[in-house]
Tab-separated table of C-alpha atoms in Angstrom:
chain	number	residue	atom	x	y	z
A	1	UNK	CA	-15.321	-32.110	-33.461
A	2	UNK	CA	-16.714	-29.890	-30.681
A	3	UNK	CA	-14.770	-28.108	-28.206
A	4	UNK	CA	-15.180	-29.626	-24.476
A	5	UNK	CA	-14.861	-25.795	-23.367
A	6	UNK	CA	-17.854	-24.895	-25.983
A	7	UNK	CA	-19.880	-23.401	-23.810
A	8	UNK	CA	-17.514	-21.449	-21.986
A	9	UNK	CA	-18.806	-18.051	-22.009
A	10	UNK	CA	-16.403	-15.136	-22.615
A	11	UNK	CA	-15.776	-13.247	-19.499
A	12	UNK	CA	-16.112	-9.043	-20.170
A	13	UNK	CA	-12.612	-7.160	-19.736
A	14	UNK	CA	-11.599	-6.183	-16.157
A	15	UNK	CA	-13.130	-3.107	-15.798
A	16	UNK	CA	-9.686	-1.049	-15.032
A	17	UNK	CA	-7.286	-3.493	-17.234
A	18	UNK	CA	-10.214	-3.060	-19.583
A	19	UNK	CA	-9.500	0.936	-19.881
A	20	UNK	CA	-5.826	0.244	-21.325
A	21	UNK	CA	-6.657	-2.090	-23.550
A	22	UNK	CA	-9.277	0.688	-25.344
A	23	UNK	CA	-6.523	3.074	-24.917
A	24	UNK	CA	-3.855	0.815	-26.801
A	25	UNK	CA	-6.340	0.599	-29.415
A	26	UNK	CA	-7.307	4.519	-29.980
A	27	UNK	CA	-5.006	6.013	-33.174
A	28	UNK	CA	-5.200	9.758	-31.709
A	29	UNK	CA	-2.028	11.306	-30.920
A	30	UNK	CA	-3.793	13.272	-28.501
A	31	UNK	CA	-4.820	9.859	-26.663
A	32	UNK	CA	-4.314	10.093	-22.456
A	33	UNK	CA	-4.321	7.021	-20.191
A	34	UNK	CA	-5.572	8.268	-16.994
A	35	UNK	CA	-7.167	4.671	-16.095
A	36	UNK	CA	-3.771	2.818	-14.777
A	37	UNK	CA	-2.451	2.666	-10.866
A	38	UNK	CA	0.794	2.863	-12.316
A	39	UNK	CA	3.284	6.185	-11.656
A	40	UNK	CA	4.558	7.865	-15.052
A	41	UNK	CA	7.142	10.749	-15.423
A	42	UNK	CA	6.427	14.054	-16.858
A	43	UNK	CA	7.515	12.439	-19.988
A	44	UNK	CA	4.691	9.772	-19.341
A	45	UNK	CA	7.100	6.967	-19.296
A	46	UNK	CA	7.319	4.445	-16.560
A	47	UNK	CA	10.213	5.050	-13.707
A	48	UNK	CA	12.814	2.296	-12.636
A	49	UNK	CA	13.897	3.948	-9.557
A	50	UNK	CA	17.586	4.693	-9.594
A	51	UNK	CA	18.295	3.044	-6.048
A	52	UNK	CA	16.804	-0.283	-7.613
A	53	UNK	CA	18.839	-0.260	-10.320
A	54	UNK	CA	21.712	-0.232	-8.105
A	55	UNK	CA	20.482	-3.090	-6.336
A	56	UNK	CA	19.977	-5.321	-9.152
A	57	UNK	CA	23.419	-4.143	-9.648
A	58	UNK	CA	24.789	-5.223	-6.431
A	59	UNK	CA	22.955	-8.388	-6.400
A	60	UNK	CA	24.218	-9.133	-10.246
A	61	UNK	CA	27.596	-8.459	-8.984
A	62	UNK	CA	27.609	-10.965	-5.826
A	63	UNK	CA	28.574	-14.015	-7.027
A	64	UNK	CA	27.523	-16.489	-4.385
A	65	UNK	CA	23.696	-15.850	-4.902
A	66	UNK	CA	21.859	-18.795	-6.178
A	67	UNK	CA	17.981	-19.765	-7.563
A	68	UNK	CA	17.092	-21.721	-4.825
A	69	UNK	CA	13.807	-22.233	-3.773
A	70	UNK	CA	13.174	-19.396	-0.892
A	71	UNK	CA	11.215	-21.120	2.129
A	72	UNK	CA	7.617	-21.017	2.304
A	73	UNK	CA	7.493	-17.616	3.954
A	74	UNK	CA	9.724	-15.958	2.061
A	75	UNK	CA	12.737	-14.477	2.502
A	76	UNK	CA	13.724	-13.977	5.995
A	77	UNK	CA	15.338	-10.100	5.725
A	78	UNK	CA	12.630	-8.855	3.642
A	79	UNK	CA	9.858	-10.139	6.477
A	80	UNK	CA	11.474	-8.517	8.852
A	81	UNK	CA	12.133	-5.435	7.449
A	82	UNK	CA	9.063	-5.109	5.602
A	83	UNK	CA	7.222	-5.027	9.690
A	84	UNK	CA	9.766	-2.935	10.631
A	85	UNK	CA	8.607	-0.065	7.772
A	86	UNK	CA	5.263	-0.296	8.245
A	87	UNK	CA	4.461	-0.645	12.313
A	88	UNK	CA	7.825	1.361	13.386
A	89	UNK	CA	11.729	0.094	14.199
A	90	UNK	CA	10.463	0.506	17.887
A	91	UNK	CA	7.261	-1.165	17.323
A	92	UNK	CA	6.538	-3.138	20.822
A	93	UNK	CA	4.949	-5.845	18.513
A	94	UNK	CA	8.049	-6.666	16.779
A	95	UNK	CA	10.129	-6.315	19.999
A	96	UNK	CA	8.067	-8.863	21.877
A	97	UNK	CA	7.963	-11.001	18.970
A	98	UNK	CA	4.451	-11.033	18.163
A	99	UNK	CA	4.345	-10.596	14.605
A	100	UNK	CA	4.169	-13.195	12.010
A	101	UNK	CA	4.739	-11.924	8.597
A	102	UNK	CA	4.938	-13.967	5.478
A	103	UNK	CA	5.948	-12.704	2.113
A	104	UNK	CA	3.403	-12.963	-0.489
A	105	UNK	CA	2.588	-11.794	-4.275
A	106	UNK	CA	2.125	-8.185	-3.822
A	107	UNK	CA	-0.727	-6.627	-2.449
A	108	UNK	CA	-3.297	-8.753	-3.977
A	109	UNK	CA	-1.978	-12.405	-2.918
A	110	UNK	CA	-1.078	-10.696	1.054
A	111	UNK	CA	-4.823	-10.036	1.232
A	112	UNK	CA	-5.973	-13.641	-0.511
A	113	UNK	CA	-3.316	-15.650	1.635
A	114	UNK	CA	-4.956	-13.292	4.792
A	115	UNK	CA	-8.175	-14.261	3.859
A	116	UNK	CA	-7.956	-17.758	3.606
A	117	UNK	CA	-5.824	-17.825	6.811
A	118	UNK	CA	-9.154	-15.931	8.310
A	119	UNK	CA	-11.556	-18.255	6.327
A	120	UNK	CA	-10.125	-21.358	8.289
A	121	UNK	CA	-8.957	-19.999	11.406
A	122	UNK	CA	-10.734	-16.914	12.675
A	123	UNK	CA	-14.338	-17.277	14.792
A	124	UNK	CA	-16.350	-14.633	12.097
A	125	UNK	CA	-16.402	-15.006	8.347
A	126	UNK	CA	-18.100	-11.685	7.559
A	127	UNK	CA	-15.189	-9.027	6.273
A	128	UNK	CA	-16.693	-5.071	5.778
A	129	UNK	CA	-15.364	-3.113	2.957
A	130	UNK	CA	-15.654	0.811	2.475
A	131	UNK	CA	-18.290	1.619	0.023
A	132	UNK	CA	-16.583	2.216	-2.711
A	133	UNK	CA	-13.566	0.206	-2.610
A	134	UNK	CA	-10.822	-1.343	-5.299
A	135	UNK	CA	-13.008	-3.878	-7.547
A	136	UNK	CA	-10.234	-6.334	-6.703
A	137	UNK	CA	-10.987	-6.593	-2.745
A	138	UNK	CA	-14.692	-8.407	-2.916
A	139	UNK	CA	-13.138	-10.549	-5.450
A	140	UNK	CA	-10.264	-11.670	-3.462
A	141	UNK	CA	-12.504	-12.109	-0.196
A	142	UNK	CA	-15.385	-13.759	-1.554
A	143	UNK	CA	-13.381	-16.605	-3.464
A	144	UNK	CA	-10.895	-16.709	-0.320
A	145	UNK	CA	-14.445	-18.092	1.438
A	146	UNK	CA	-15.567	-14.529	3.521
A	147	UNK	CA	-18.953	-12.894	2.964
A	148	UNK	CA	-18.180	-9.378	2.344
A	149	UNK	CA	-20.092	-6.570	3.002
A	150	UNK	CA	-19.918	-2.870	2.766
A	151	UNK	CA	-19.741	-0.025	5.049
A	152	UNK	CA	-20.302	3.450	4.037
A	153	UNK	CA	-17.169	5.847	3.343
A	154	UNK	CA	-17.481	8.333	0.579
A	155	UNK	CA	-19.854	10.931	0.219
A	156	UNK	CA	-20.863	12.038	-3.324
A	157	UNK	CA	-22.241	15.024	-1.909
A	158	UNK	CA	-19.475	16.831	-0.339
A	159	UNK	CA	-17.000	14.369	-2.468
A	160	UNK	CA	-15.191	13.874	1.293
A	161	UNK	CA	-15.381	11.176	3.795
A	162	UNK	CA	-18.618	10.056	4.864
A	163	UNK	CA	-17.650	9.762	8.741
A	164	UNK	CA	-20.661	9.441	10.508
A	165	UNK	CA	-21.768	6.601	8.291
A	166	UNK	CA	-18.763	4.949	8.397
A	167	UNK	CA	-18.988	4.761	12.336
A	168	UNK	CA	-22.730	4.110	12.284
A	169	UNK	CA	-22.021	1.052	9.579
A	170	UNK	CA	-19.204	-0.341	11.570
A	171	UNK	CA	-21.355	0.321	14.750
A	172	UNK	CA	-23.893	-1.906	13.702
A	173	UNK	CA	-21.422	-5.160	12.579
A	174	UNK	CA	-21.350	-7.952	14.076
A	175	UNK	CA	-18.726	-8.124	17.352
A	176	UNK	CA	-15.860	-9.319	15.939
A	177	UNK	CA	-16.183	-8.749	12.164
A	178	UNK	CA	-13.333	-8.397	10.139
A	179	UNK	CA	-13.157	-4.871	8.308
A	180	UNK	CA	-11.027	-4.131	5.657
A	181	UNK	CA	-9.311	-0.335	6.058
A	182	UNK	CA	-7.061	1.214	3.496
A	183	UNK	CA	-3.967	2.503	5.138
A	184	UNK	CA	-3.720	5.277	3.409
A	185	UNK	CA	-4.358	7.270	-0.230
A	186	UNK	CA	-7.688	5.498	-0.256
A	187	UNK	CA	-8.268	3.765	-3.672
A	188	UNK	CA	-10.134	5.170	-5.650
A	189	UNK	CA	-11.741	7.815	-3.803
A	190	UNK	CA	-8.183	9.574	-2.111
A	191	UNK	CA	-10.436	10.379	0.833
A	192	UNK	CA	-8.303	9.709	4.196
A	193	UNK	CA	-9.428	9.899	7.767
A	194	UNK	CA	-7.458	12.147	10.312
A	195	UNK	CA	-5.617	11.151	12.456
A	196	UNK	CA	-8.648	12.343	15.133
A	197	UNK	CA	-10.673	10.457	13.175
A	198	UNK	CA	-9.005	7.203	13.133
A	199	UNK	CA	-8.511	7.496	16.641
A	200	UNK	CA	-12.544	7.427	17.160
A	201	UNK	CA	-12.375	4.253	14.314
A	202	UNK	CA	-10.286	3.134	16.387
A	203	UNK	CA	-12.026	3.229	20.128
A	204	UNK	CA	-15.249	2.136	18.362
A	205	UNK	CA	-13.900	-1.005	16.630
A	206	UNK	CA	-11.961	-2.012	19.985
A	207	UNK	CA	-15.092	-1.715	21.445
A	208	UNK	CA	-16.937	-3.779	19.136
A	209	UNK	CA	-13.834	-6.431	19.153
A	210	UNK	CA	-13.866	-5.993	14.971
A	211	UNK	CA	-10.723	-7.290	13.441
A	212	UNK	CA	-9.124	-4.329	11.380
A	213	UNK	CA	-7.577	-5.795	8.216
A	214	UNK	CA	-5.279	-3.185	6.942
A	215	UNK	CA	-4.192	-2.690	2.910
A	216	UNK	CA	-0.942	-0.878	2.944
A	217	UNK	CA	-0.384	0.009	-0.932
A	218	UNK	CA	0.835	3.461	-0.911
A	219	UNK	CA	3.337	3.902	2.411
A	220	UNK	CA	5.613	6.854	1.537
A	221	UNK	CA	3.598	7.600	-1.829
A	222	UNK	CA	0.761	9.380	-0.743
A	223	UNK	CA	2.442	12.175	1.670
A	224	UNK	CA	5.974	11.696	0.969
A	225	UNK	CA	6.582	10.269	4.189
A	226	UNK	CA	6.714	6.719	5.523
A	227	UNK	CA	6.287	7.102	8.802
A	228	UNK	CA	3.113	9.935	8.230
A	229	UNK	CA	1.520	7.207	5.661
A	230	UNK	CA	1.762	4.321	8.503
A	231	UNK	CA	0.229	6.424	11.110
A	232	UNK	CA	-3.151	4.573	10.743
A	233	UNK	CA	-1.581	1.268	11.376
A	234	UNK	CA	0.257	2.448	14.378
A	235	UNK	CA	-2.275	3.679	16.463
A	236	UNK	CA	-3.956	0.244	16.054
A	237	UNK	CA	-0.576	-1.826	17.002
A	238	UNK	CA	0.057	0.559	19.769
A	239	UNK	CA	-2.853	-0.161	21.691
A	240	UNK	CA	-1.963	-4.303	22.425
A	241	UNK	CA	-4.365	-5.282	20.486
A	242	UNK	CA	-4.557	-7.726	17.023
A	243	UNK	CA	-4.980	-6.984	13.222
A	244	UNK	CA	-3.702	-7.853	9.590
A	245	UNK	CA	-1.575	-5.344	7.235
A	246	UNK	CA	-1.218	-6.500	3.495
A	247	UNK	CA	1.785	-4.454	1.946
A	248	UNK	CA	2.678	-3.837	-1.378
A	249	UNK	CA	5.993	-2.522	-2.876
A	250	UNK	CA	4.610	-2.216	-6.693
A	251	UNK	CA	3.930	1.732	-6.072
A	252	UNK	CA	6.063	2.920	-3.329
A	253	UNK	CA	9.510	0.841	-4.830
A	254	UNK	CA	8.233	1.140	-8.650
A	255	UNK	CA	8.161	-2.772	-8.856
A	256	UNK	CA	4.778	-3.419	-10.086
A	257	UNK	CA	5.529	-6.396	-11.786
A	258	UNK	CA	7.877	-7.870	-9.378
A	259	UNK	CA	5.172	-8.751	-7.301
A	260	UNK	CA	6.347	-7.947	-4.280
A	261	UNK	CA	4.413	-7.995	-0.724
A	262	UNK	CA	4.280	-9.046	3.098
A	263	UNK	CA	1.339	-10.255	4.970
A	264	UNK	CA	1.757	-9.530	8.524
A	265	UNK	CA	-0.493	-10.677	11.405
A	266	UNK	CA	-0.316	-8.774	14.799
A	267	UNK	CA	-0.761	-10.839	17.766
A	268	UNK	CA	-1.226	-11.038	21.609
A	269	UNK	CA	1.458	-13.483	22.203
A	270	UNK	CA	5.038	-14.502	20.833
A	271	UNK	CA	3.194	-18.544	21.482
A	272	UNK	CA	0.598	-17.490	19.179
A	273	UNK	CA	2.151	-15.643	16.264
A	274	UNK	CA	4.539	-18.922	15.810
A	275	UNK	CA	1.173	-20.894	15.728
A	276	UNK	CA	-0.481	-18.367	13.253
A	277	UNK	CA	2.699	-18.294	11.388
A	278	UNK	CA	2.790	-22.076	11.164
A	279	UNK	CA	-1.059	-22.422	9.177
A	280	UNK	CA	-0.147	-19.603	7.332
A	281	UNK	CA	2.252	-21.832	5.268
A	282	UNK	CA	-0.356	-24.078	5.016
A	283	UNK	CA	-2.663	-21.767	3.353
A	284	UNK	CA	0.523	-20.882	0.857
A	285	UNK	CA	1.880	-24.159	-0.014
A	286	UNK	CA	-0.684	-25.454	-1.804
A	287	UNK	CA	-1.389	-22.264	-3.318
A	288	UNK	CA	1.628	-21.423	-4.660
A	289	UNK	CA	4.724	-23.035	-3.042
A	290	UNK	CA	6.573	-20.578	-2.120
A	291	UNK	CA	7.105	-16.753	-3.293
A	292	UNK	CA	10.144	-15.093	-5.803
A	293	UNK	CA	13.005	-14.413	-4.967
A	294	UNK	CA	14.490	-11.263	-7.211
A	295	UNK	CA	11.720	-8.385	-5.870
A	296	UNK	CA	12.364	-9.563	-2.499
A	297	UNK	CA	16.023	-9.304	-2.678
A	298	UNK	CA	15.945	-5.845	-3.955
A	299	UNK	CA	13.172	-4.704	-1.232
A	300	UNK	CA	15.463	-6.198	1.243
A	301	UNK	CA	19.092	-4.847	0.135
A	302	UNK	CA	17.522	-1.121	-0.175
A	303	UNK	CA	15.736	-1.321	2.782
A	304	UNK	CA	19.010	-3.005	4.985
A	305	UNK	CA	21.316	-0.389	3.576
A	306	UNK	CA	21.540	3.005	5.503
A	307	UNK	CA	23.009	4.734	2.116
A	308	UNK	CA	20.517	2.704	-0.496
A	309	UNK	CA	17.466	3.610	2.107
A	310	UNK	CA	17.776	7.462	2.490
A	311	UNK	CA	18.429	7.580	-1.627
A	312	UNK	CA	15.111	5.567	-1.550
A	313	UNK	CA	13.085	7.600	0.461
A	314	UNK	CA	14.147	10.895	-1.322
A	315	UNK	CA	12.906	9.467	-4.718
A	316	UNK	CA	9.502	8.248	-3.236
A	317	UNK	CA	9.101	12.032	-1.710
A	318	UNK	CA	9.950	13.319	-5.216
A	319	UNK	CA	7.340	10.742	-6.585
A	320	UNK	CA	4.767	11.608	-4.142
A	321	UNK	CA	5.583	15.743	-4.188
A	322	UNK	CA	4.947	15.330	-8.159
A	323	UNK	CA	1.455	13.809	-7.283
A	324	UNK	CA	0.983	16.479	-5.156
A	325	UNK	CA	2.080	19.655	-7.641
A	326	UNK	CA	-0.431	17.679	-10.478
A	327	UNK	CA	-3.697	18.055	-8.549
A	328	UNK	CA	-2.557	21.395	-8.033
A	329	UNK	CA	-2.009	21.760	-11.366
A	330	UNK	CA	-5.110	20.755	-12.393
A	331	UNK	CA	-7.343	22.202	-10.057
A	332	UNK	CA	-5.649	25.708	-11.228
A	333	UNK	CA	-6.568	24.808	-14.735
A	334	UNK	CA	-10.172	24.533	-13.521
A	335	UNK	CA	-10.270	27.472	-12.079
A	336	UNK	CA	-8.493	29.455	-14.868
A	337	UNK	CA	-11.625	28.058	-17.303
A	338	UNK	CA	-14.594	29.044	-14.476
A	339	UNK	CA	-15.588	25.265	-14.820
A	340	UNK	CA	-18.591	25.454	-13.198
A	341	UNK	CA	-18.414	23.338	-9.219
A	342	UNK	CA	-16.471	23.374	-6.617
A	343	UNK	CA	-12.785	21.381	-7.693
A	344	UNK	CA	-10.664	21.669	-4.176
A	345	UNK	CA	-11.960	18.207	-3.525
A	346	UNK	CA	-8.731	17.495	-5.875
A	347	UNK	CA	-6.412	19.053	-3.873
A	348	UNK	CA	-7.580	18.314	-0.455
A	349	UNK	CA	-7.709	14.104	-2.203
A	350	UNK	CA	-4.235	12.425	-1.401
A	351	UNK	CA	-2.379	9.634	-3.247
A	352	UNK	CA	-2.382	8.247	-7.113
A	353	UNK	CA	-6.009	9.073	-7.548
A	354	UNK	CA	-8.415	11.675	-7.753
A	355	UNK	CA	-13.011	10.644	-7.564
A	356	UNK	CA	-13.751	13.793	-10.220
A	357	UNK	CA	-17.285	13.398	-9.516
A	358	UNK	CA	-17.794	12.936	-13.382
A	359	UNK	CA	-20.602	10.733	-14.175
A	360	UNK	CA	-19.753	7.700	-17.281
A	361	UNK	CA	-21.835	9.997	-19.775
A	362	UNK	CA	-19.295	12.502	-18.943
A	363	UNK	CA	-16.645	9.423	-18.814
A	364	UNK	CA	-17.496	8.175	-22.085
A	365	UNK	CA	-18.092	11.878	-23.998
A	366	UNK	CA	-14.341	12.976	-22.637
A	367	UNK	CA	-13.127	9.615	-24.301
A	368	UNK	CA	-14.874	9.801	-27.180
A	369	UNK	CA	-14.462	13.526	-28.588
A	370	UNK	CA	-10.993	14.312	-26.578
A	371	UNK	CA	-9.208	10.287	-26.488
A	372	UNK	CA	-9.225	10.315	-22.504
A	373	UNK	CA	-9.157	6.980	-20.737
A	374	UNK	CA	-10.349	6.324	-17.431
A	375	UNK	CA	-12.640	4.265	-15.373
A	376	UNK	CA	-16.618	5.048	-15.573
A	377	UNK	CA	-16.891	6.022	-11.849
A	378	UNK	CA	-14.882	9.206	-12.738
A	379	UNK	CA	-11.666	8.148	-11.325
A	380	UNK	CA	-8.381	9.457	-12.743
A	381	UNK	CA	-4.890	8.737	-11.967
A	382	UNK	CA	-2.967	11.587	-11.419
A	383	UNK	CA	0.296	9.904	-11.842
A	384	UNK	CA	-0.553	10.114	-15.397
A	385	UNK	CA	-0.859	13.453	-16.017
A	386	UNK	CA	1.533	15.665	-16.577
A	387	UNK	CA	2.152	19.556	-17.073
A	388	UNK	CA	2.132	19.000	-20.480
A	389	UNK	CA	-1.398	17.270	-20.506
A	390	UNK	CA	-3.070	19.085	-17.953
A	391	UNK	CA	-4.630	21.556	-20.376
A	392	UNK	CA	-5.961	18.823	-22.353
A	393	UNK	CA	-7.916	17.187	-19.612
A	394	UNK	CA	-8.943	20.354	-17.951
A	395	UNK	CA	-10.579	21.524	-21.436
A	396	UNK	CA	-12.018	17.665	-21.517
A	397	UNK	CA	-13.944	18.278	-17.852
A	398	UNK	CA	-14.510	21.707	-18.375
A	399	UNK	CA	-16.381	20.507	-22.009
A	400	UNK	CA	-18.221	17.176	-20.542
A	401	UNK	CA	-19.645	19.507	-17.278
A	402	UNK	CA	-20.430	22.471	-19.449
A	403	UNK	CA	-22.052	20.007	-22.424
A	404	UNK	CA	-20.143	22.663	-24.764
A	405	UNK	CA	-16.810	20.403	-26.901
């Protein structure tokens, strides 16, 4: 007897998820998983940060919490204090009460819940993304029912920011398209606009009436500072007008697999964010009900506590400063060996990731003859590295560019 599902085809691995699985599978001692957004200590292991273990603790320890369902939104102290981090304590949004914000599964379900919110609700169903972008985000838009397209962002070439195509793309979109903008620590290319520049993104998408849709996965993590890394957002909230910021807590709180995010939507009006906040559980509830409850709770306790806050932020600099010291690290190695190119592109990159500017063939030869895993567009994570593996993937880049192992 047949299978119904027969003729189901087999899907091909996620291309990033994919990388870990080959690396999981490689025997070599020497084996390096550069592939995975996830931060590792020197020692490569993962990090439970110290001021979430003592907020498990403290919410272990209080005996009248209970496993009831949270609303619809969310918890109630994490959606407030999750607008508060990213557009400012004396944001004029959240003073005037013109923010809805609605917890969600990370980064990935904020953006699908905003899309489909957008999908039903908003005038223009085309969303822009930077050119290149996660592989997640046309994913998420397309089945949330947007057409995406691209705008241009990175420049091989000068393996920088591609600014005046970026403004010529996005001056060319339809008036009032949405556009997707990372926040900061651009994934994967850790190319970032100044602050000058996002002021002219700014004018010209104001001008144009485009809808910036922010992703917010790497506040505090890519400079060390919270306030620096929300900067972007700001100067958009400051000026009166509307947008979108997804956040995620999975890299900037070390709880990937809590699933932990807010989906807040900047509006004109108190009148209207009630209104927006009211389809917004519409979108959710058939989704997925309503969100968890233990990530929240720990978000929420660190980020209401003065003491558990400050103790936060110092281990997200110390997270973000290690970043920092790899690329250094790294680019020092480079030089050491004469690898022919220029390599301050991976210093002057910010966040988890550096764009090498290695080709696959050069991909798949440092896998294959020195066990390094990362993604075939010559991305690397440098929150996997470490000064103790540094040599071994400078002598990897300095073999694949030089053709010499």
């Amino acid at each position: 007897m047949s299978s119904v599902f027969a003729n189901v085809v087999r899907a091909p691995e996620d291309p990033i998820l994919g990388v870990t699985v080959a690396y999981h599978k490689d025997q070599s001692p020497n084996k390096l998983n550069l592939g995975v957004g996830a931060y590792r200590t020197e020692e490569g292991k993962p990090l439970v940060l110290n001021v979430v273990k003592k907020a498990e603790q403290m919410l272990v320890n209080d005996q009248s919490r209970v496993k009831e369902y949270l609303p619809i939104v969310g918890l109630a102290d994490f959606n407030k204090l999750s607008a508060k981090l990213i557009f400012g304590a004396d944001s004029p949004a959240i003073q005037e009460n013109r923010v809805a914000t609605v917890q969600c599964l990370s980064g990935t379900g904020s953006l699908r819940v905003g899309g489909e919110f957008l999908a039903r609700h908003y005038h223009e169903h085309t969303v822009y993304i930077p050119q290149p972008t996660w592989g997640n985000h046309p994913k998420i838009f397309t089945l949330a029912g947007l057409s995406v397209k691209t705008y241009r962002y990175y420049n091989p070439e000068t393996r920088g920011l591609d600014f005046e195509g970026m403004l010529e793309d996005l001056g060319s979109a339809p008036l009032g398209a949405i556009v997707l903008l990372h926040a900061c620590a651009h994934n994967p290319t850790g190319v970032d606009p100044t602050i000058e520049q996002w002021e002219q993104i700014r004018q010209l998408m104001r001008s144009k009436s485009l809808l910036p849709f922010f992703d917010s996965a790497y506040q505090g993590f890519a400079s060390g500072s919270l306030d620096a890394d929300a900067q972007s957002v700001r100067i958009f909230v400051a000026d009166g007008g509307e947008c979108l910021a997804a956040q995620s807590y999975a890299k900037n709180m070390g709880l990937y697999g809590e699933r932990v995010g807010a989906l807040s939507i900047v509006c004109k009006t108190a009148d209207v964010a009630s209104k927006v906040e009211s389809q917004l559980k519409l979108v959710i509830r058939p989704m997925y009900s309503s969100p968890p409850l233990h990530g929240a709770s720990i978000v929420a306790a660190i980020l209401k506590d003065g003491d558990l806050y400050n103790e936060w932020t110092l281990e997200l600099k110390a997270m973000a400063d290690r970043i920092i010291s790899m690329r250094q690290e790294l680019f020092n190695a480079l030089q050491a060996k004469e690898t022919p190119g220029d390599w301050s592109h991976i210093v002057k990159q910010i966040g988890m990731f550096t764009f090498t500017g290695l080709n696959s063939e050069q991909v798949t030869f440092m896998t294959n003859e020195y066990h390094i895993y990362l993604t075939s567009d010559g991305r690397i994570s440098m929150a996997g590295l470490s000064s103790r593996t540094v040599p071994h993937l400078a002598d990897a880049i300095h073999a694949a560019v030089t053709g010499k192992a």
